XYZ file of C-alpha atoms in Angstrom:
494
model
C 85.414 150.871 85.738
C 88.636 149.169 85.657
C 91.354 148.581 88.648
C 94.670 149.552 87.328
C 98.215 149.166 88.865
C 97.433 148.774 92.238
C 100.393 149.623 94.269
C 101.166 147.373 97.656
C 101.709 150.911 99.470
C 98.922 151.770 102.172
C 97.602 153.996 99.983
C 96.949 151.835 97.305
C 95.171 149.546 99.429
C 93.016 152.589 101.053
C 92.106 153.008 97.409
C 91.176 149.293 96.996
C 89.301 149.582 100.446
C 87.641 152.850 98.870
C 86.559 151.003 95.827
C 85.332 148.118 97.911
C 82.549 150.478 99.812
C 81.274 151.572 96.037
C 82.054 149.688 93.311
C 79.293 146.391 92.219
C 81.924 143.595 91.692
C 80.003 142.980 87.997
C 81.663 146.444 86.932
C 85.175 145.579 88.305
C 87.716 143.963 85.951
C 90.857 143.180 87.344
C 93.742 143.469 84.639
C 96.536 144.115 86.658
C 98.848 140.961 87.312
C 97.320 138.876 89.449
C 99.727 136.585 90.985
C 101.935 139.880 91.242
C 99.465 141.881 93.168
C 98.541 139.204 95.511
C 101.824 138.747 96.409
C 102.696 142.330 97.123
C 99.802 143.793 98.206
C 98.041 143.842 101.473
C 101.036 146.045 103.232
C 102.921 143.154 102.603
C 100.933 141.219 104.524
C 99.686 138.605 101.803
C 103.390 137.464 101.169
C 103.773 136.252 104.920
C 100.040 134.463 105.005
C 100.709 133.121 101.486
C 102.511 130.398 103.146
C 99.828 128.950 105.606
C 96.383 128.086 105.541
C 93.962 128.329 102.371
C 90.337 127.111 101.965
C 90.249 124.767 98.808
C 92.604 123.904 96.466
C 90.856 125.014 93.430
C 87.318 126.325 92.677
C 85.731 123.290 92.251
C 87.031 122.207 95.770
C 84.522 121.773 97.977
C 86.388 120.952 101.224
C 88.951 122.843 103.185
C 91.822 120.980 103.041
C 93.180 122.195 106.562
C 90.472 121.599 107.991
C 90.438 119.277 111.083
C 90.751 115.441 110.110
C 90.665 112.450 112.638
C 93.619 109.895 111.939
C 92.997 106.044 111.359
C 94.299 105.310 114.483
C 94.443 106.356 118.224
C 96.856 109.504 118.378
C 98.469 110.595 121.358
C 99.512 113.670 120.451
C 97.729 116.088 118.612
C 100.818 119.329 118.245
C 104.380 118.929 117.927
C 107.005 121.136 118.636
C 110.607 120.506 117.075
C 113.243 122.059 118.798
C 115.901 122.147 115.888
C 119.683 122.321 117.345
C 120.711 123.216 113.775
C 124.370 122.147 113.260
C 125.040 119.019 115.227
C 124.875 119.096 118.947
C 127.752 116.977 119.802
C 126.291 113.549 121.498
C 129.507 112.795 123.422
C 129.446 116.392 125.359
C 125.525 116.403 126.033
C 123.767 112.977 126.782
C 126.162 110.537 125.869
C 128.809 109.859 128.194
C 132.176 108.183 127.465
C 134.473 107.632 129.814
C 136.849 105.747 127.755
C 137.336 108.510 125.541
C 138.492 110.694 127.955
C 140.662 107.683 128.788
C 141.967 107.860 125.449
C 142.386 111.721 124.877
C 145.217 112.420 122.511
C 146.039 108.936 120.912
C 144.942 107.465 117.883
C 141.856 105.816 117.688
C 141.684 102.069 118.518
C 141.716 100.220 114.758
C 139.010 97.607 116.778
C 136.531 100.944 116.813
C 136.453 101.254 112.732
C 136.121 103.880 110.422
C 134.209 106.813 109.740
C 134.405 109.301 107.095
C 134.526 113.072 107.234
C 134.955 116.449 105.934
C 137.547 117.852 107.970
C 139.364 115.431 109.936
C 142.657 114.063 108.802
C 143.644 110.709 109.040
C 146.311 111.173 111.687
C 143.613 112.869 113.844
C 143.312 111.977 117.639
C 140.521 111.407 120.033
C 139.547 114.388 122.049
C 138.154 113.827 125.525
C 135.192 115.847 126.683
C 135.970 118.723 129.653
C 131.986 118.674 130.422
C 130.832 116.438 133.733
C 128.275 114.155 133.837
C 125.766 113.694 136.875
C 122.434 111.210 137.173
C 119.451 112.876 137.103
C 115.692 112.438 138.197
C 114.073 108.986 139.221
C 115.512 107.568 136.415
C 119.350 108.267 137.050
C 120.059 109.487 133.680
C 123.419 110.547 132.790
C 123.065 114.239 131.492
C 126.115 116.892 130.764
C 126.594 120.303 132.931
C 125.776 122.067 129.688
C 122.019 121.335 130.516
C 121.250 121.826 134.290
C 117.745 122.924 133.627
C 116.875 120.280 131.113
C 118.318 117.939 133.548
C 115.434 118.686 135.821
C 112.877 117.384 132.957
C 114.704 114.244 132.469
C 111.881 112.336 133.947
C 109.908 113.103 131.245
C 112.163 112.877 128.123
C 113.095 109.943 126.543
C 117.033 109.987 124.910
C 117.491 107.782 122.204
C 121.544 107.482 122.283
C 121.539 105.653 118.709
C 120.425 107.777 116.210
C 121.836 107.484 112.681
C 121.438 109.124 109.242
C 123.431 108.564 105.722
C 125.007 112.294 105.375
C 127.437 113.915 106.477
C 127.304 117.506 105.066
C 124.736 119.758 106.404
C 122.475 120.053 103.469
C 121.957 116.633 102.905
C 121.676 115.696 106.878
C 118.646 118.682 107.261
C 116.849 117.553 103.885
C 116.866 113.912 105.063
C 116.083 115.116 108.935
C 112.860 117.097 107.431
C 111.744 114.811 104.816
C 113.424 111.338 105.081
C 115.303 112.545 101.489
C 118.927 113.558 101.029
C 117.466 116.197 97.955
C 115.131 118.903 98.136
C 112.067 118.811 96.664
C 110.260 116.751 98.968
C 107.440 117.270 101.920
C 108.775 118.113 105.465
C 107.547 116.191 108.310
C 105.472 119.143 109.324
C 103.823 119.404 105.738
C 102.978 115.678 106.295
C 101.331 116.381 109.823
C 99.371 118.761 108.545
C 98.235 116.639 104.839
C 97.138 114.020 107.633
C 95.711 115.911 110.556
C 94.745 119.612 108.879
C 94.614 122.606 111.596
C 92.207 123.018 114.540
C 93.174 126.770 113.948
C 91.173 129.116 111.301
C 92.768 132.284 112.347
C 96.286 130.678 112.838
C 98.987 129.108 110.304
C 99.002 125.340 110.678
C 102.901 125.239 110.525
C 104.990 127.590 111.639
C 109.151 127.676 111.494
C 110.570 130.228 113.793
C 114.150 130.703 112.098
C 117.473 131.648 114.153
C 117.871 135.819 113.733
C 121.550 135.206 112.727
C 120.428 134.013 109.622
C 119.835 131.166 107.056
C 121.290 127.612 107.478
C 122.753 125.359 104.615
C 119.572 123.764 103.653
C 117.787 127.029 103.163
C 113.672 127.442 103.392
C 112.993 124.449 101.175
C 113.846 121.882 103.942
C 111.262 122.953 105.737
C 108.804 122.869 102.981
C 105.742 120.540 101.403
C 107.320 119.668 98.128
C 105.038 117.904 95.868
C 102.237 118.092 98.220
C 99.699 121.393 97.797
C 100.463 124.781 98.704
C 98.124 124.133 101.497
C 100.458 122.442 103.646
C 103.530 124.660 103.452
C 105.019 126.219 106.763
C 104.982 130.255 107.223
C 108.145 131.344 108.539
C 107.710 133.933 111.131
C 110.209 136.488 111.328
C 113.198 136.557 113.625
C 113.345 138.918 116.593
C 110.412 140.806 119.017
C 107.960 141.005 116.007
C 107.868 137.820 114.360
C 104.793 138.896 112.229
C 104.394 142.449 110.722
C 101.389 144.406 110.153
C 98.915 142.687 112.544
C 97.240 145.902 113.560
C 95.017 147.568 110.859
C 96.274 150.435 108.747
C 95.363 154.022 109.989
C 91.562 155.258 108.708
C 91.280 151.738 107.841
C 88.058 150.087 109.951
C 87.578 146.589 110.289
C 84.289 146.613 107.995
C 86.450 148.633 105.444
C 88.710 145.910 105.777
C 86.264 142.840 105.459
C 84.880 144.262 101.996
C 88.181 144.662 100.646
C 89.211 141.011 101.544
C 85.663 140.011 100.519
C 86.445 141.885 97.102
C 89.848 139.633 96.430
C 88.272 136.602 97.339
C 85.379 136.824 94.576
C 87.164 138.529 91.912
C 90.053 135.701 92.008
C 87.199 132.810 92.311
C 85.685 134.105 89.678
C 88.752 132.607 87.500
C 90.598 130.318 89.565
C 91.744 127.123 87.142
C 91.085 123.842 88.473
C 94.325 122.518 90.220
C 96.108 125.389 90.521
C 97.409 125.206 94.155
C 99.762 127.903 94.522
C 97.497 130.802 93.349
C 94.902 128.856 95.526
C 97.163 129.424 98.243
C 97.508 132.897 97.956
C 94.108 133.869 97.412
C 93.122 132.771 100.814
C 96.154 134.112 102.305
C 94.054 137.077 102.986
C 91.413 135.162 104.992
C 94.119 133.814 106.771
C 95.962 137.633 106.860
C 92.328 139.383 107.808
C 91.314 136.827 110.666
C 95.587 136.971 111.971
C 94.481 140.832 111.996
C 91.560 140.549 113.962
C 91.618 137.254 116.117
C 95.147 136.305 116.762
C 97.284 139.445 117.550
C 97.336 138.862 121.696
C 98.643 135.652 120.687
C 102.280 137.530 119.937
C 101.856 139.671 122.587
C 103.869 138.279 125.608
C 103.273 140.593 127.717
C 100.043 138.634 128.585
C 102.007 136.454 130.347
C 102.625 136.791 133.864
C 105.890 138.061 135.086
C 106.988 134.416 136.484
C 106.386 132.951 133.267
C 108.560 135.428 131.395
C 111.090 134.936 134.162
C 111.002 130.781 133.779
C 112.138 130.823 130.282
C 114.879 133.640 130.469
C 112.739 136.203 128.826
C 114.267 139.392 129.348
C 117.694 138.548 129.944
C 120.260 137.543 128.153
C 121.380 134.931 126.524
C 118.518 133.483 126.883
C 116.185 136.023 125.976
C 115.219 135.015 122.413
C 115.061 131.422 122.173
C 112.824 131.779 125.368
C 110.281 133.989 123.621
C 110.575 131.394 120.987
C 109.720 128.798 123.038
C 107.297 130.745 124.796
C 105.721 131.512 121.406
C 105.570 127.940 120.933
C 103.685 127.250 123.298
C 100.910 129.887 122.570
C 100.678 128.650 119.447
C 100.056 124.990 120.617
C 97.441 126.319 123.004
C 95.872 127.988 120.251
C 95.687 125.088 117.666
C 99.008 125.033 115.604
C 99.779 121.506 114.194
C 103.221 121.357 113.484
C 105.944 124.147 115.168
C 109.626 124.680 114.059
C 112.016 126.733 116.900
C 115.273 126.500 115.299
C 118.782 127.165 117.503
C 121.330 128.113 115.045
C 121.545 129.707 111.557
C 124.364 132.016 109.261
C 127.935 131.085 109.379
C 129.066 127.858 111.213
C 129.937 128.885 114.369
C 126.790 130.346 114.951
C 125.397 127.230 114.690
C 126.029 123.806 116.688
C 128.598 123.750 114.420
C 131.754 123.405 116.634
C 134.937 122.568 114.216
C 137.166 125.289 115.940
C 136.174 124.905 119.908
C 133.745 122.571 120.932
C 133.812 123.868 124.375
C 133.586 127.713 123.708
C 130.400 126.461 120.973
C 128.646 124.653 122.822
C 129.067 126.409 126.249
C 127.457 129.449 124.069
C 124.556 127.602 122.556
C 123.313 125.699 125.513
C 123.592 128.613 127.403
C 121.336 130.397 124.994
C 118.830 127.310 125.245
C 118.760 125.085 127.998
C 116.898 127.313 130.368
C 114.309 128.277 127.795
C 113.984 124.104 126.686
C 113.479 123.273 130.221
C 110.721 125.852 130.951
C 108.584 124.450 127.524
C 108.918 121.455 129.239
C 107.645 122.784 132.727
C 105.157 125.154 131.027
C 103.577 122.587 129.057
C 103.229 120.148 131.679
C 101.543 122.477 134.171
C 99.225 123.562 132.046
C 97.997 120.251 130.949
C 99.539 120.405 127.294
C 102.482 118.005 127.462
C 100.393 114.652 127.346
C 98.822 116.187 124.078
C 102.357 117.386 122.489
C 104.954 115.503 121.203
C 108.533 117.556 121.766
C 111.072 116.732 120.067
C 115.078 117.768 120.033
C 118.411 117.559 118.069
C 119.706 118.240 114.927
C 120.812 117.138 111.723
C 124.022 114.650 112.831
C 126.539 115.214 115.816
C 130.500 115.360 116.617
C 132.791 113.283 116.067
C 135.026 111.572 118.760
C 137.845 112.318 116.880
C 139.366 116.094 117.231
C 139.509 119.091 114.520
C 142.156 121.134 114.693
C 143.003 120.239 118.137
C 139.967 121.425 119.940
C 137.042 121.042 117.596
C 134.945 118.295 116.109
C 133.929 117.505 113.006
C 130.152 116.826 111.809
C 129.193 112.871 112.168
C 126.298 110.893 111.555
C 127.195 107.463 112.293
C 125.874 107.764 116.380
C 124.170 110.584 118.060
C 121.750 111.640 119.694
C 118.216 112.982 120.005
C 115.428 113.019 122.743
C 111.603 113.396 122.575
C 109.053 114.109 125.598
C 105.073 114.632 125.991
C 102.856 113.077 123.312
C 102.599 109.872 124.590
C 106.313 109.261 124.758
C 107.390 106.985 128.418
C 109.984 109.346 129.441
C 112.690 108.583 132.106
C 114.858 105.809 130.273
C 117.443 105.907 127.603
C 117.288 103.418 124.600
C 120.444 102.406 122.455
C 124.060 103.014 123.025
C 127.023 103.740 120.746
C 129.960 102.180 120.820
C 132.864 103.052 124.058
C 134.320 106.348 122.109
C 130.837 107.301 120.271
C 131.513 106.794 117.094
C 128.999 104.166 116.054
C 125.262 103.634 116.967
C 126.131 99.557 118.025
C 123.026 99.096 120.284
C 119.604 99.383 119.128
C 120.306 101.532 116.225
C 117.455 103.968 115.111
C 117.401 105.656 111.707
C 116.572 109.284 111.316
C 113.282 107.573 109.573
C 112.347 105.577 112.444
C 112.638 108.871 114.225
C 109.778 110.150 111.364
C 107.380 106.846 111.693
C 107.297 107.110 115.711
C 106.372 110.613 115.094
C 103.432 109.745 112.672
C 102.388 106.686 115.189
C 102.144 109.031 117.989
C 100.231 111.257 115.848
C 97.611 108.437 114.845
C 99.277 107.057 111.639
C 100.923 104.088 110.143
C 103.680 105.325 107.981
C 101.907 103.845 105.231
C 98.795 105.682 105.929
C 100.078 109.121 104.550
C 100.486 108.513 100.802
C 100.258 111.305 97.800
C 100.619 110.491 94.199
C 103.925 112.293 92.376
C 105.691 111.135 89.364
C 103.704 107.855 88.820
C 104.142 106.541 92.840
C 103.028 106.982 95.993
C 105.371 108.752 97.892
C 105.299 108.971 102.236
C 107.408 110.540 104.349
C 109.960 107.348 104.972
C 111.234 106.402 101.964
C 112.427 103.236 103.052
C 110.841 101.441 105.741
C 110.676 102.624 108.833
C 110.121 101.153 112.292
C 108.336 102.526 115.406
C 111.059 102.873 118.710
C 108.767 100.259 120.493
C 110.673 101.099 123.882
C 109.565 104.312 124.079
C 105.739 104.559 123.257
């Protein structure tokens, strides 16, 4: 008896399921294309779990790469979420005050500041003040902007490095080398490195999960997010935007779960049975339906929020709006982290510009809109974690790819700028309350303390338990790590 043209419909897999119940494997060839049906069939199912965890690499593996790994050195964290402000949250309007600038609204910029170069900006451009206040907040007396009142109330625990720097200015570039220390794609995120080093303490969840904005892609598309030269192993599933981030969790009608078992019992041996040696990818998708069948069984509450009680809901916005999805993002988040997820993506931001952190028209009508969409739902990941015990374990980290420049667009926008800006990290062994590094008066220069975008990656790795040179993989004839050049460890903040 022969399988042929199995369709991905639910019928075709009730006849799979039927065959499954009845059929010896030794008198079942499978002739239909493989790599085809594997990623079609399953309800469409096996496309989304392609992307996370697998069991070996090849058939002569005999260790599950994801599986939990201890790191040279003491780690302290163990998760890490990402909170991506895709775009380039503007430093001088957030958690860099500059009084001068406002000083200096509508003139030319001082010739003592330097020069910067841009995209949009013209060379007779002016400085343009900021209309947001700043107020001290917390113990520590740090200087945050009205467009964050609730993450103002975490400040205690978040540490703001005011000196961040990267070499792009275009968004592609800035996101590639923000993910994977590289201006190009084609290389390993920072999340497919976490998860190389540390594997998953989750067999029934993805490892690494990005959790995209629903207006839609951003510049650098899916492969900045993604594990480049490394196996197929250790690349991210995205979830899907909106209420129902993953489809098909429940099991088909007339399907029962010991129906199901033999038919992903079935896949598993017939695709052994012929797996070549190295071959990664199909490796990949082949257990994407132990991944898919134990996601069906074992980790469906985990989407279901309304687990949670009604103050939690209320304490990141769910339910209201504008705040409604990011906070069952970051709500999400945090389930996962409690369940064993290494390495989470919850991205602020995506389609055209504007919908983005991407404020060239009107910085204050952007970025009153974005924060308002996030800062409630931020501050409560922060709150939630730490009540339940999880923030000393997890590493939190925010900003995005560059920030604004000092200098306006168009009158009332700013351009994109990567000479000085800002990020902040909390949890995970991070000494929160203080500020490190300083740009110059008007922000357009990191001058104090300057910290690369891959110093940002190796304090990231040393709070996970590595030395940047400790996470190596052979491509091309060298061994390639996640900072290209070397990085250093932000000494003040660990």
């Amino acid at each position: 008896m022969s399988i042929k043209n199995l369709t991905p419909r639910r019928k075709g897999a009730e006849t799979l399921d039927s065959l499954c119940a009845s059929a010896p494997l030794r008198e079942i060839s499978f002739v239909s294309g493989r790599r085809a049906f594997l990623h079609d069939a399953f309800c469409g199912f096996g496309s989304l779990a392609l992307a996370s965890l697998l069991r070996e690499e090849s058939r002569a593996a005999s260790t599950n790469p994801l599986g939990a790994k201890s790191p040279p050195n003491q780690a302290k964290a163990k998760s890490v979420i990402f909170l991506f402000m895709a775009g380039g949250p503007s430093h001088i309007d957030t958690f860099d005050p500059k009084p001068l600038l406002n000083e200096l609204d509508g003139q030319k910029k001082p010739s003592q500041f330097g020069e910067a170069k841009y995209q949009f900006v013209r060379p007779n451009a002016r400085l343009l003040g900021t209309k947001r206040k700043f107020q001290r907040y917390g113990q520590s007396g740090i200087e945050v902007s009205d467009l964050f009142p609730h993450t103002a109330q975490c400040i205690d625990d978040i540490a703001v490095i005011r000196s961040c720097y990267g070499d792009k200015v275009v968004h592609s570039a800035a996101q590639y080398e923000l993910f994977s220390g590289r201006t190009v794609p084609g290389f390993p995120s920072m999340g497919s490195w976490a998860v190389f080093g540390l594997g998953s303490e989750s067999e029934s969840l993805p490892s690494y999960v990005v959790m995209p904005d629903p207006d839609g892609a951003l510049e650098a598309g899916q492969p900045m997010y993604m594990n480049g030269f490394l196996p197929a192993a250790y690349q991210p599933t995205l979830f899907r935007p909106g209420a129902n981030p993953v489809r098909n969790l429940d099991l088909p009608p007339g399907i029962s779960l010991d129906r199901r078992r033999k038919t992903v019992e079935l896949i598993r041996r017939l695709n052994e049975s012929s797996l070549p040696a190295g071959d990664t990818e199909l490796a990949a998708r082949i257990a994407a339906y132990d991944l898919a069948f134990k996601m069906q069984t074992e980790a469906p509450e985990v989407f279901d929020l309304r687990e949670e009680t009604q103050a939690t809901l209320d304490l990141y916005g769910i339910g209201k709006e504008p705040t409604d999805d990011y906070g069952r993002r970051c709500l999400l988040a945090r389930r996962l982290v409690e369940r064993g997820v290494r390495f989470t993506v919850v991205v602020s931001g995506g389609g055209p510009g504007n919908k983005q952190w991407d404020a060239h028209n009107d910085i204050e009508e952007n970025h009153v809109r974005m924060a308002g969409e996030t800062d409630q739902p931020v501050a409560a990941l922060l709150t939630d974690l730490k009540q339940r015990g999880l923030l000393d374990s997890t590493l939190v980290l925010w900003g995005g790819e560059f920030g604004r420049s000092p200098e306006a667009q168009g009158g009332k926008g700013r351009d994109h700028h990567n000479l000085g800006f800002t990020m902040w990290l909390a949890g995970g062994g991070i000494r929160g309350g203080q500020w490190v590094g300083a740009t110059d008066a008007i922000g357009l220069k990191a001058v104090e303390q300057p910290y690369h975008l891959r110093d940002i990656h190796t304090t990231i790795l040393h709070l996970l338990g590595f030395d940047q040179h400790d996470l190596t993989y052979p491509h091309l004839g060298r061994d390639e790590r996640l900072t290209l050049v070397e990085g250093k460890v932000i000494e003040e903040i660990v």
